[in-house]
mmCIF file of C-alpha atoms in Angstrom:
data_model
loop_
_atom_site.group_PDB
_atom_site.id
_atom_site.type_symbol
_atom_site.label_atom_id
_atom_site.label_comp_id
_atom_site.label_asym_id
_atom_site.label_seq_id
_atom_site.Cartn_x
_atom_site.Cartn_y
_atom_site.Cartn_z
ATOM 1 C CA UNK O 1 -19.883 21.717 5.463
ATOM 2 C CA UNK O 2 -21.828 20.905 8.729
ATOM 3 C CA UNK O 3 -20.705 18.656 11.229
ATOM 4 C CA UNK O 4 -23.883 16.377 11.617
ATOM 5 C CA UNK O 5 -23.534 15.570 7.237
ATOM 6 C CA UNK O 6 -19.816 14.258 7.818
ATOM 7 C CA UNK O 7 -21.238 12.335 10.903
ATOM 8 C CA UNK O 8 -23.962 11.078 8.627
ATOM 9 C CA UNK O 9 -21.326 9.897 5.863
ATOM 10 C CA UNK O 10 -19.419 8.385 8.626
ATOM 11 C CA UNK O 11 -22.443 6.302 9.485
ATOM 12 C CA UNK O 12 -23.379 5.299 6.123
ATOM 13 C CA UNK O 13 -19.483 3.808 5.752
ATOM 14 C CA UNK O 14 -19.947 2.038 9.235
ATOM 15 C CA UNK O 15 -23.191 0.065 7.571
ATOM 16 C CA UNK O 16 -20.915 -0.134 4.539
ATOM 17 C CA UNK O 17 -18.268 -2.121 6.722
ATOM 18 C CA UNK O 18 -20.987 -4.139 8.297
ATOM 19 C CA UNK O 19 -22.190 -5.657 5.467
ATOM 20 C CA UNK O 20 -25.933 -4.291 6.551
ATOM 21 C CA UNK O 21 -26.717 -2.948 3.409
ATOM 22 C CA UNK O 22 -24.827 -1.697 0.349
ATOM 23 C CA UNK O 23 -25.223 -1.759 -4.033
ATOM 24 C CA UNK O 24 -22.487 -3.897 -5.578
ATOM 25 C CA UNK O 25 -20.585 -2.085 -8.561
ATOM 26 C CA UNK O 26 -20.291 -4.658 -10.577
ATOM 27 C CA UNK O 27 -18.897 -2.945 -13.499
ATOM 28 C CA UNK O 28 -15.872 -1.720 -11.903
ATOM 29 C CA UNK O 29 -13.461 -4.294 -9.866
ATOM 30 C CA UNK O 30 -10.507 -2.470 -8.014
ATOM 31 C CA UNK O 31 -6.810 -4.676 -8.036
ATOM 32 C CA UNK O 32 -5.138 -4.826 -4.718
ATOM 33 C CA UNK O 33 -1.965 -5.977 -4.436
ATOM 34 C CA UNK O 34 0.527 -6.214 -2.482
ATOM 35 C CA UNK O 35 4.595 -6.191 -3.041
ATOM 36 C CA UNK O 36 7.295 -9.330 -2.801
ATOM 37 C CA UNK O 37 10.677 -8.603 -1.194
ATOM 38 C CA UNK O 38 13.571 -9.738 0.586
ATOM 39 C CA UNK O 39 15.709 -9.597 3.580
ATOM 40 C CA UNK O 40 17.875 -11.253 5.357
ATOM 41 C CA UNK O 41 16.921 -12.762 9.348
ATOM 42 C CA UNK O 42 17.111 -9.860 11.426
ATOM 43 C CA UNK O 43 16.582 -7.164 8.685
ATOM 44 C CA UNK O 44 14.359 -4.811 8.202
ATOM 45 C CA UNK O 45 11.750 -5.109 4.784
ATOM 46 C CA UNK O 46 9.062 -2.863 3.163
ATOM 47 C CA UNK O 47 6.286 -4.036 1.002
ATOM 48 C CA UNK O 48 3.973 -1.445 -0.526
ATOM 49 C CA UNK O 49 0.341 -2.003 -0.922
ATOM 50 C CA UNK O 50 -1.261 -1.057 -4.547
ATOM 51 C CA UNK O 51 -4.720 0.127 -5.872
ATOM 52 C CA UNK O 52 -4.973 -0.067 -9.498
ATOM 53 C CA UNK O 53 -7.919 0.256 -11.945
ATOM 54 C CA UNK O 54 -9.442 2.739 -9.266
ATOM 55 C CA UNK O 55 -12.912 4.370 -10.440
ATOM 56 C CA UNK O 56 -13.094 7.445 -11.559
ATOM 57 C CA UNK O 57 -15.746 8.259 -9.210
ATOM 58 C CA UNK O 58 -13.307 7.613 -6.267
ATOM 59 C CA UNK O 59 -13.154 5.866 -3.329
ATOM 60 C CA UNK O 60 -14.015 6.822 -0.170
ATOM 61 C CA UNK O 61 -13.533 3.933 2.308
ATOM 62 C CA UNK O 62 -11.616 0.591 2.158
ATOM 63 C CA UNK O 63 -10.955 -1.773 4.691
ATOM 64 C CA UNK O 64 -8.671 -5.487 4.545
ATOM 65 C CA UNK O 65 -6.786 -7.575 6.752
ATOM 66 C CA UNK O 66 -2.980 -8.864 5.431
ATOM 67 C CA UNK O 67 -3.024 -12.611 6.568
ATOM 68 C CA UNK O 68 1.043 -13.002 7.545
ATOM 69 C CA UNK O 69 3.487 -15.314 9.342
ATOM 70 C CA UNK O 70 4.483 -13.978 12.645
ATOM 71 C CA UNK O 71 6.924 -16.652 13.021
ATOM 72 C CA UNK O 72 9.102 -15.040 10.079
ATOM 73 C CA UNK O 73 8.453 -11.401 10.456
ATOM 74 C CA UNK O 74 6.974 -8.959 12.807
ATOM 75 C CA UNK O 75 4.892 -5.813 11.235
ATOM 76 C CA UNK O 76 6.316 -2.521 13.206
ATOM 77 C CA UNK O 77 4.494 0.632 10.746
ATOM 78 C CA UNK O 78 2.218 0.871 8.146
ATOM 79 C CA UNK O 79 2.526 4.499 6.396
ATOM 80 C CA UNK O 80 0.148 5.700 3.575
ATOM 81 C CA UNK O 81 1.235 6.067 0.399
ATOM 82 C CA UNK O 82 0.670 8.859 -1.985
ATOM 83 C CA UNK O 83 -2.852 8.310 -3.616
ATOM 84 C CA UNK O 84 -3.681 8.610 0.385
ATOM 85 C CA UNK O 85 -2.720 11.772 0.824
ATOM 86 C CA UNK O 86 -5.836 13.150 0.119
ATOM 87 C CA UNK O 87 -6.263 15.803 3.180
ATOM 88 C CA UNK O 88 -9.331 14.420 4.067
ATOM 89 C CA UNK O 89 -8.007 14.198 7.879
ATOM 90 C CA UNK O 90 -6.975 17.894 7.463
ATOM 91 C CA UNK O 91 -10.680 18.931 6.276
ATOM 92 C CA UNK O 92 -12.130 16.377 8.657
ATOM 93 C CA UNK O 93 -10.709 18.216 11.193
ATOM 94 C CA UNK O 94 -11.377 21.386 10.269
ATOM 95 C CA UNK O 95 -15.264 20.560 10.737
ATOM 96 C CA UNK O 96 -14.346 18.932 13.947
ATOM 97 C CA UNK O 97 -10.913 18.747 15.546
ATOM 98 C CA UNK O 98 -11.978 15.331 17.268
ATOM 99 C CA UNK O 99 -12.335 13.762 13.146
ATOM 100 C CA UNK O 100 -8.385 14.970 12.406
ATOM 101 C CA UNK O 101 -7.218 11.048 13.274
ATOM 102 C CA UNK O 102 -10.020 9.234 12.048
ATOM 103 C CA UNK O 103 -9.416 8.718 8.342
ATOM 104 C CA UNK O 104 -6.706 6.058 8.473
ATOM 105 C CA UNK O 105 -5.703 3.144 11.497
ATOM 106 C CA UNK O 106 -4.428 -0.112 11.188
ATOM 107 C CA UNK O 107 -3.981 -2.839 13.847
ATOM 108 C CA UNK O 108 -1.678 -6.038 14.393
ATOM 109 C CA UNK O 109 -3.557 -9.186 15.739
ATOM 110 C CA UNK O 110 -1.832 -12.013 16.213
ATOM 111 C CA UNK O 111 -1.386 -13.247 12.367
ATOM 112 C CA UNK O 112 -3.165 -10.723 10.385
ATOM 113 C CA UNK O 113 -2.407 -6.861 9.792
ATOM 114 C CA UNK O 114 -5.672 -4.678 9.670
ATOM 115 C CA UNK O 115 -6.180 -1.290 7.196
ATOM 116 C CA UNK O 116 -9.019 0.489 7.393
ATOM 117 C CA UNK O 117 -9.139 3.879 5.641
ATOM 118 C CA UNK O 118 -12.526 5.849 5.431
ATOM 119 C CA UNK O 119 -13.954 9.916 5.162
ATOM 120 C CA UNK O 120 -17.193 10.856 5.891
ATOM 121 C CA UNK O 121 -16.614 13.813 3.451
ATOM 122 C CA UNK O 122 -18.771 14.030 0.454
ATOM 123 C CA UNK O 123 -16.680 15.994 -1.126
ATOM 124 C CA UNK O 124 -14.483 13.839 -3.292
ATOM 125 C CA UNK O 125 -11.701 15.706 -4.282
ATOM 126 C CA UNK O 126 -10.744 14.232 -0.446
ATOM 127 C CA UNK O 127 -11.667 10.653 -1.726
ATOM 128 C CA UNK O 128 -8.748 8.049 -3.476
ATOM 129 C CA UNK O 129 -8.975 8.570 -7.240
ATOM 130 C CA UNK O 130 -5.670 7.718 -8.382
ATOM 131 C CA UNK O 131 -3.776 3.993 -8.991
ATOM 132 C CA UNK O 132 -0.537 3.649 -7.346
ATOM 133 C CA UNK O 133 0.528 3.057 -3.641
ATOM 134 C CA UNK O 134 -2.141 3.094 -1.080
ATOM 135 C CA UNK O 135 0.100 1.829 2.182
ATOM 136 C CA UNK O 136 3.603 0.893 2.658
ATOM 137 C CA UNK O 137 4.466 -2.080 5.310
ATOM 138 C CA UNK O 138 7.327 -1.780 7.511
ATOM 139 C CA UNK O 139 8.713 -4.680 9.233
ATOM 140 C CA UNK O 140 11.602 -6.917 10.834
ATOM 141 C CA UNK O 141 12.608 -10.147 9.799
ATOM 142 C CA UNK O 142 12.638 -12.360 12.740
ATOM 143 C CA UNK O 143 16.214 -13.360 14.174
ATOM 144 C CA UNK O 144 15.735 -17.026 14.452
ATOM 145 C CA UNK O 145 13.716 -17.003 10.581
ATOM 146 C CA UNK O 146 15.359 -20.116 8.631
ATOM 147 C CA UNK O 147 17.046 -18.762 5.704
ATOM 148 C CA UNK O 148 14.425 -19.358 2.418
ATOM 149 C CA UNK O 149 11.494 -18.982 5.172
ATOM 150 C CA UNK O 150 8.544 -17.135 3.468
ATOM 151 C CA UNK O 151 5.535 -14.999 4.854
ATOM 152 C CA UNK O 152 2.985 -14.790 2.019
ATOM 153 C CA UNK O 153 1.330 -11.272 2.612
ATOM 154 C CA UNK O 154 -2.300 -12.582 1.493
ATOM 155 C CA UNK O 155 -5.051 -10.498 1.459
ATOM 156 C CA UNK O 156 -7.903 -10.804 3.331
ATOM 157 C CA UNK O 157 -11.162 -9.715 4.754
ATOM 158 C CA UNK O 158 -10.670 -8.511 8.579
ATOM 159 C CA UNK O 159 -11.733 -11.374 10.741
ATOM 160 C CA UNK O 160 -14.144 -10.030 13.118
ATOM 161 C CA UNK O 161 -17.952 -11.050 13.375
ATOM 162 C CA UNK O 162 -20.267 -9.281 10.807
ATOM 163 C CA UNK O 163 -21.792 -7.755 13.441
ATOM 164 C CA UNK O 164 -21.019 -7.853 17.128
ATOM 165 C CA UNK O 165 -23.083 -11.622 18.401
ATOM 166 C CA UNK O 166 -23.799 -12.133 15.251
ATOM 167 C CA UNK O 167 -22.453 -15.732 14.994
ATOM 168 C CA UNK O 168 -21.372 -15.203 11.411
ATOM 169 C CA UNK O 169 -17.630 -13.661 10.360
ATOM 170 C CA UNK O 170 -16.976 -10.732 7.961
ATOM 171 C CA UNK O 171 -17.028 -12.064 4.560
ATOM 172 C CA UNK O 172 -15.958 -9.169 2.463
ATOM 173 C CA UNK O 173 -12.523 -6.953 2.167
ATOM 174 C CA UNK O 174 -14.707 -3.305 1.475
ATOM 175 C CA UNK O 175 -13.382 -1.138 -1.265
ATOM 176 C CA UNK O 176 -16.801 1.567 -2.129
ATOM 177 C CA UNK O 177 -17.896 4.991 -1.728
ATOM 178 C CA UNK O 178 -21.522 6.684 -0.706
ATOM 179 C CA UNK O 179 -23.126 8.040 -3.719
ATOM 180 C CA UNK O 180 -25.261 11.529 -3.771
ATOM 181 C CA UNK O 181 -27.992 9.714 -1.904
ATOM 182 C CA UNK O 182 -26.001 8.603 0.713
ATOM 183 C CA UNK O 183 -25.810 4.770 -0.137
ATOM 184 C CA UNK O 184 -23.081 2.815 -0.078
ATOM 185 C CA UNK O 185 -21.541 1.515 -2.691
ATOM 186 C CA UNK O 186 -19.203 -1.531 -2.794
ATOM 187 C CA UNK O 187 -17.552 -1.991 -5.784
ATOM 188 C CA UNK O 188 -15.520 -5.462 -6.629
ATOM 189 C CA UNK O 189 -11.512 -6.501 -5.915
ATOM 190 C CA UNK O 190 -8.993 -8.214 -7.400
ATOM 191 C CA UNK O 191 -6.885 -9.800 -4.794
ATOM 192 C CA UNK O 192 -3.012 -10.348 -5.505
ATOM 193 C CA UNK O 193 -1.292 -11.517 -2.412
ATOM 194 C CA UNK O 194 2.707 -10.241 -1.941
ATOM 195 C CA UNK O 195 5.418 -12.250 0.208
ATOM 196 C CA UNK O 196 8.724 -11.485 2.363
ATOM 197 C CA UNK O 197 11.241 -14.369 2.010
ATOM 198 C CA UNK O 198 14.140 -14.627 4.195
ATOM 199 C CA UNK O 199 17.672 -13.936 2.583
ATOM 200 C CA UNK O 200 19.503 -11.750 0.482
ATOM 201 C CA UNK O 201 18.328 -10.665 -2.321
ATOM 202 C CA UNK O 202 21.606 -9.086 -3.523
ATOM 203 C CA UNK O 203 23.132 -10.594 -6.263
ATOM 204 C CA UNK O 204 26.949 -11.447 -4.911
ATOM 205 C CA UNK O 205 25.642 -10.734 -1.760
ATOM 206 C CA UNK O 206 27.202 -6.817 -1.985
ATOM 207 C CA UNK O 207 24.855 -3.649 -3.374
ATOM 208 C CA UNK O 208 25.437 -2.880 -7.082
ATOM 209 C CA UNK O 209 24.282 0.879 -7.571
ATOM 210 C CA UNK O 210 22.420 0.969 -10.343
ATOM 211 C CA UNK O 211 21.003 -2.457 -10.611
ATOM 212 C CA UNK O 212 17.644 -1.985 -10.465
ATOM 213 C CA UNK O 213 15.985 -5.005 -11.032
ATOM 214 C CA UNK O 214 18.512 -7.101 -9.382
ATOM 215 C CA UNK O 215 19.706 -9.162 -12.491
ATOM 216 C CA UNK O 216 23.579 -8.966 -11.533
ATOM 217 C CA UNK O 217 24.310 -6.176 -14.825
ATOM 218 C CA UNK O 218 23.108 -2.651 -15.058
ATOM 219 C CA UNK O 219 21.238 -1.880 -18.709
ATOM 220 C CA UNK O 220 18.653 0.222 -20.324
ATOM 221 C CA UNK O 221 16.095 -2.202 -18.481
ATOM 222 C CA UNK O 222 17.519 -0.887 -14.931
ATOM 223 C CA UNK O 223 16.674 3.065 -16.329
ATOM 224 C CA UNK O 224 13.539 2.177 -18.147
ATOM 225 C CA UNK O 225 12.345 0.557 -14.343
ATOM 226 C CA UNK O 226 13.641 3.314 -12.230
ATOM 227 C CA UNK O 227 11.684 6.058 -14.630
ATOM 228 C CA UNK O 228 8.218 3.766 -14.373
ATOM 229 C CA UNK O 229 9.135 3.922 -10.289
ATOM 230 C CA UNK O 230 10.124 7.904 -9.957
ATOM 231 C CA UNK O 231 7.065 8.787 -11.978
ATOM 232 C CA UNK O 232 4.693 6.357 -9.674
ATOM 233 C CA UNK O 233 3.457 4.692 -12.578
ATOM 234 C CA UNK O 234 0.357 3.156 -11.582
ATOM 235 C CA UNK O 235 0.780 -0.132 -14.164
ATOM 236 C CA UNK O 236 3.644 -0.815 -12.372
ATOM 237 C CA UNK O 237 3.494 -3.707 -10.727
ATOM 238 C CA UNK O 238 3.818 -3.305 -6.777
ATOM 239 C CA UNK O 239 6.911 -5.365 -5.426
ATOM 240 C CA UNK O 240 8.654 -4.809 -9.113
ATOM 241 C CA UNK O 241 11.292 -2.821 -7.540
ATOM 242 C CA UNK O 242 12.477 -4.923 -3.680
ATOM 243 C CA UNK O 243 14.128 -3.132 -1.403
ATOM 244 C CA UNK O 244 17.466 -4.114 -2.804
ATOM 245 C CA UNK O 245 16.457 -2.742 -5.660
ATOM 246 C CA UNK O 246 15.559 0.561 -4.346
ATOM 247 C CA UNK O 247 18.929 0.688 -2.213
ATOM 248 C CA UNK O 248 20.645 0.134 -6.148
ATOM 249 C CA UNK O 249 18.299 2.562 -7.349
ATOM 250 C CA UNK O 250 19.809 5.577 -5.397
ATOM 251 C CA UNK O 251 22.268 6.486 -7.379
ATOM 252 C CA UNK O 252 23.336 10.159 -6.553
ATOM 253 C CA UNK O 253 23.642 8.931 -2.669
ATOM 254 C CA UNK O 254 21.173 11.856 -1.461
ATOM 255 C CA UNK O 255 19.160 9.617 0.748
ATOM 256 C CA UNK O 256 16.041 9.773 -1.827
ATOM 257 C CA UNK O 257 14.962 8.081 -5.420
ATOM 258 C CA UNK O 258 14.405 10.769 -7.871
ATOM 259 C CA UNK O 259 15.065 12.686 -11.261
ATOM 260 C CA UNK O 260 18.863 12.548 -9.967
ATOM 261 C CA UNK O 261 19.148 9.229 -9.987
ATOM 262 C CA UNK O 262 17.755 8.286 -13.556
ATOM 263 C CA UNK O 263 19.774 10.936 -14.668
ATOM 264 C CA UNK O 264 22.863 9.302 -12.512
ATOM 265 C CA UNK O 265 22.661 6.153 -14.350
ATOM 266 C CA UNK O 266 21.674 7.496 -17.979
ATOM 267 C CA UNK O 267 24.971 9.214 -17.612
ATOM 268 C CA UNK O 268 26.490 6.131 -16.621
ATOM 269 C CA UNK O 269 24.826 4.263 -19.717
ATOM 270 C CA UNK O 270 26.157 6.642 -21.788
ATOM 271 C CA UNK O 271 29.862 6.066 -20.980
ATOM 272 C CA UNK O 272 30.099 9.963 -19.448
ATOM 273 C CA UNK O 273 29.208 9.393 -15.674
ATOM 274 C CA UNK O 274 30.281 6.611 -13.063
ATOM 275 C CA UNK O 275 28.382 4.821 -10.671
ATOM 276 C CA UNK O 276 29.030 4.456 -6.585
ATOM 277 C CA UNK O 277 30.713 1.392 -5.809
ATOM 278 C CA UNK O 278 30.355 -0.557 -2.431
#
């Protein structure tokens, strides 16, 4: 692979991301959603990001802003999820060492969280092909945040001009690929927004290992979720699991949800295992 054809993809995504010129896919429409949790004021949260209904053909650049209330939580990480992975940034900077950081970066300005994730690569067994979770948010709820406060996490495009002195803002949140000719392709997005309220979403206010979908009892519904979750199912509905849930989740205490957990608490539903207690 030659340096000056990734430079070239990288240039057809930045035209892509301007809006200057680019064939809508209207046949295929990508979901993006994002998660609904809870914490208490002064907590930390996560909220993951989804793709779902991704293309066969892949994606190979997306960009969105997450409109959000600074007031009741402050953003601190944003980490890429699995169907991210790709190693595009390892290939990328295998061609040229400067490319090794340029596939993912995200930005906090004033309300609104900006992702932008793009590979010049043509190659697209480095591009997203798979449903499940694209980024996971990491964040604080603020200190002073009234208890039932909520931050919808609504998606959005990034708010910058469509082109610098243009006079007219970014209308679109970009979700494509380049095709074998080099032009960019946009396809379209289904926008779910996500939400952090402030409280506890414990039931009794204490953890209850192996309650899973925080209902207050631990059933065949808590293993059935935890399976869909370990196995990244990609129809699962992100924010399904909260983070209370995923603290109940980990069963076996090793730090990590996994096959030893959902065998944990099919032991446990079974009547020949026990559960931690806290």
């Amino acid at each position: 692979m030659k340096t000056s054809k990734l430079i070239a993809g990288l240039s057809a995504v930045a035209m892509l991301a301007s809006g200057s010129t680019f064939v809508a896919s209207a046949a295929d429409t990508v979901g993006v959603a994002a998660g609904k949790t809870t914490a208490a004021a002064g907590e930390t949260f996560s909220v993951d990001i989804s793709l779902s209904d991704v293309p066969s053909t892949g994606i190979s650049c997306i960009e969105f802003g997450v409109e959000f209330d600074k007031s009741v939580i402050t953003i601190t990480d944003v980490a890429l999820g699995a169907i991210a992975q790709t190693g595009a940034d390892d290939a990328e900077g295998a061609v040229d060492s400067s490319l090794s950081d340029t596939v993912f970066d995200w930005n906090v300005v004033d309300n609104e969280l900006d992702i932008v994730w793009v590979t010049g690569l043509t190659d697209s067994n480095y591009w997203i092909t798979d449903s499940g979770v694209f980024v996971t948010i990491t964040g604080t709820v603020n200190a002073n945040a009234a208890d039932g406060a909520v931050s919808d996490l609504k998606i959005v495009p990034i708010s910058r001009d469509s082109y610098p002195e243009s006079g007219s803002a970014n209308a679109d949140s970009i979700v494509g690929y380049l095709d074998a000719n080099g032009a960019a392709v946009s396809y379209g997005t289904a926008l779910t927004a996500g939400s952090v309220t402030v409280g506890s979403d414990v039931v009794g206010g204490d953890t209850l290992y192996g309650d899973v979908n925080c209902d207050g009892k631990i059933d065949i519904v808590d293993l059935v979720l935890l399976a869909r979750y370990v196995s990244q199912d990609p129809d699962l509905t992100a924010g399904t699991i909260t983070d209370q849930g995923k603290t109940n989740a980990e069963v076996d205490l090793d730090g990590q949800i996994g096959s030893g957990d959902i065998t944990g608490l099919a032991l446990y539903l079974a009547g020949n295992g026990s559960l931690p207690v806290k």
